[in-house]
Amino acid sequence: MRTRAVDNPAVLETRIKEYEERTKPIVAELEKRGYKINKVNAAAKPFDVFAELKKKLQL
């Protein structure tokens, strides 16, 4: 397994904090307004993530 420069605790903590502060509220507002938000398990293998996205987007 390869590690990346962004795979350290400090960077991950910052990314999670930014998600909670910036992205999560926008997604919640879009859902409240009736937009369909497709969620996938991004922790899965890349092929499985791609397959799930294709299915949800009906491609």
JSON list of C-alpha atoms in Angstrom, two decimals:
[
{"chain": "A", "resi": 1, "resn": "MET", "atom": "CA", "xyz": [0.00, 0.00, 0.00]},
{"chain": "A", "resi": 2, "resn": "ARG", "atom": "CA", "xyz": [1.26, 3.44, -0.87]},
{"chain": "A", "resi": 3, "resn": "THR", "atom": "CA", "xyz": [0.97, 6.41, 1.43]},
{"chain": "A", "resi": 4, "resn": "ARG", "atom": "CA", "xyz": [0.49, 9.95, 0.24]},
{"chain": "A", "resi": 5, "resn": "ALA", "atom": "CA", "xyz": [1.60, 13.23, 1.77]},
{"chain": "A", "resi": 6, "resn": "VAL", "atom": "CA", "xyz": [-2.04, 13.92, 2.64]},
{"chain": "A", "resi": 7, "resn": "ASP", "atom": "CA", "xyz": [-2.34, 10.66, 4.59]},
{"chain": "A", "resi": 8, "resn": "ASN", "atom": "CA", "xyz": [-1.16, 12.02, 7.90]},
{"chain": "A", "resi": 9, "resn": "PRO", "atom": "CA", "xyz": [-3.33, 12.78, 10.95]},
{"chain": "A", "resi": 10, "resn": "ALA", "atom": "CA", "xyz": [-2.96, 16.58, 10.83]},
{"chain": "A", "resi": 11, "resn": "VAL", "atom": "CA", "xyz": [-3.99, 16.81, 7.18]},
{"chain": "A", "resi": 12, "resn": "LEU", "atom": "CA", "xyz": [-6.86, 14.37, 7.64]},
{"chain": "A", "resi": 13, "resn": "GLU", "atom": "CA", "xyz": [-8.12, 16.31, 10.66]},
{"chain": "A", "resi": 14, "resn": "THR", "atom": "CA", "xyz": [-8.09, 19.53, 8.61]},
{"chain": "A", "resi": 15, "resn": "ARG", "atom": "CA", "xyz": [-9.92, 17.88, 5.71]},
{"chain": "A", "resi": 16, "resn": "ILE", "atom": "CA", "xyz": [-12.61, 16.47, 8.00]},
{"chain": "A", "resi": 17, "resn": "LYS", "atom": "CA", "xyz": [-13.05, 19.84, 9.72]},
{"chain": "A", "resi": 18, "resn": "GLU", "atom": "CA", "xyz": [-13.38, 21.61, 6.36]},
{"chain": "A", "resi": 19, "resn": "TYR", "atom": "CA", "xyz": [-15.95, 19.03, 5.22]},
{"chain": "A", "resi": 20, "resn": "GLU", "atom": "CA", "xyz": [-17.99, 19.51, 8.39]},
{"chain": "A", "resi": 21, "resn": "GLU", "atom": "CA", "xyz": [-17.86, 23.31, 8.13]},
{"chain": "A", "resi": 22, "resn": "ARG", "atom": "CA", "xyz": [-18.21, 23.83, 4.36]},
{"chain": "A", "resi": 23, "resn": "THR", "atom": "CA", "xyz": [-19.51, 20.82, 2.46]},
{"chain": "A", "resi": 24, "resn": "LYS", "atom": "CA", "xyz": [-21.91, 19.16, 4.89]},
{"chain": "A", "resi": 25, "resn": "PRO", "atom": "CA", "xyz": [-24.13, 22.25, 5.34]},
{"chain": "A", "resi": 26, "resn": "ILE", "atom": "CA", "xyz": [-24.38, 22.71, 1.56]},
{"chain": "A", "resi": 27, "resn": "VAL", "atom": "CA", "xyz": [-25.38, 19.08, 1.04]},
{"chain": "A", "resi": 28, "resn": "ALA", "atom": "CA", "xyz": [-27.98, 19.38, 3.81]},
{"chain": "A", "resi": 29, "resn": "GLU", "atom": "CA", "xyz": [-29.45, 22.52, 2.24]},
{"chain": "A", "resi": 30, "resn": "LEU", "atom": "CA", "xyz": [-29.62, 20.92, -1.20]},
{"chain": "A", "resi": 31, "resn": "GLU", "atom": "CA", "xyz": [-31.39, 17.87, 0.26]},
{"chain": "A", "resi": 32, "resn": "LYS", "atom": "CA", "xyz": [-33.81, 20.16, 2.10]},
{"chain": "A", "resi": 33, "resn": "ARG", "atom": "CA", "xyz": [-34.62, 21.87, -1.21]},
{"chain": "A", "resi": 34, "resn": "GLY", "atom": "CA", "xyz": [-35.39, 18.52, -2.82]},
{"chain": "A", "resi": 35, "resn": "TYR", "atom": "CA", "xyz": [-32.22, 17.87, -4.77]},
{"chain": "A", "resi": 36, "resn": "LYS", "atom": "CA", "xyz": [-31.24, 14.22, -5.02]},
{"chain": "A", "resi": 37, "resn": "ILE", "atom": "CA", "xyz": [-27.84, 13.61, -3.48]},
{"chain": "A", "resi": 38, "resn": "ASN", "atom": "CA", "xyz": [-26.13, 10.37, -4.50]},
{"chain": "A", "resi": 39, "resn": "LYS", "atom": "CA", "xyz": [-23.96, 8.97, -1.74]},
{"chain": "A", "resi": 40, "resn": "VAL", "atom": "CA", "xyz": [-21.47, 6.16, -2.23]},
{"chain": "A", "resi": 41, "resn": "ASN", "atom": "CA", "xyz": [-19.11, 4.21, -0.02]},
{"chain": "A", "resi": 42, "resn": "ALA", "atom": "CA", "xyz": [-15.84, 5.86, -1.02]},
{"chain": "A", "resi": 43, "resn": "ALA", "atom": "CA", "xyz": [-13.92, 3.51, 1.28]},
{"chain": "A", "resi": 44, "resn": "ALA", "atom": "CA", "xyz": [-14.66, 0.61, -1.08]},
{"chain": "A", "resi": 45, "resn": "LYS", "atom": "CA", "xyz": [-12.31, -0.52, -3.83]},
{"chain": "A", "resi": 46, "resn": "PRO", "atom": "CA", "xyz": [-12.13, 1.94, -6.76]},
{"chain": "A", "resi": 47, "resn": "PHE", "atom": "CA", "xyz": [-13.86, -0.47, -9.15]},
{"chain": "A", "resi": 48, "resn": "ASP", "atom": "CA", "xyz": [-16.73, -0.94, -6.68]},
{"chain": "A", "resi": 49, "resn": "VAL", "atom": "CA", "xyz": [-17.08, 2.82, -6.16]},
{"chain": "A", "resi": 50, "resn": "PHE", "atom": "CA", "xyz": [-17.22, 3.29, -9.94]},
{"chain": "A", "resi": 51, "resn": "ALA", "atom": "CA", "xyz": [-19.82, 0.52, -10.33]},
{"chain": "A", "resi": 52, "resn": "GLU", "atom": "CA", "xyz": [-21.97, 2.02, -7.56]},
{"chain": "A", "resi": 53, "resn": "LEU", "atom": "CA", "xyz": [-21.76, 5.49, -9.12]},
{"chain": "A", "resi": 54, "resn": "LYS", "atom": "CA", "xyz": [-22.69, 4.12, -12.54]},
{"chain": "A", "resi": 55, "resn": "LYS", "atom": "CA", "xyz": [-25.70, 2.36, -11.05]},
{"chain": "A", "resi": 56, "resn": "LYS", "atom": "CA", "xyz": [-26.89, 5.41, -9.12]},
{"chain": "A", "resi": 57, "resn": "LEU", "atom": "CA", "xyz": [-26.41, 7.70, -12.13]},
{"chain": "A", "resi": 58, "resn": "GLN", "atom": "CA", "xyz": [-28.09, 5.13, -14.39]},
{"chain": "A", "resi": 59, "resn": "LEU", "atom": "CA", "xyz": [-25.20, 5.04, -16.87]}
]
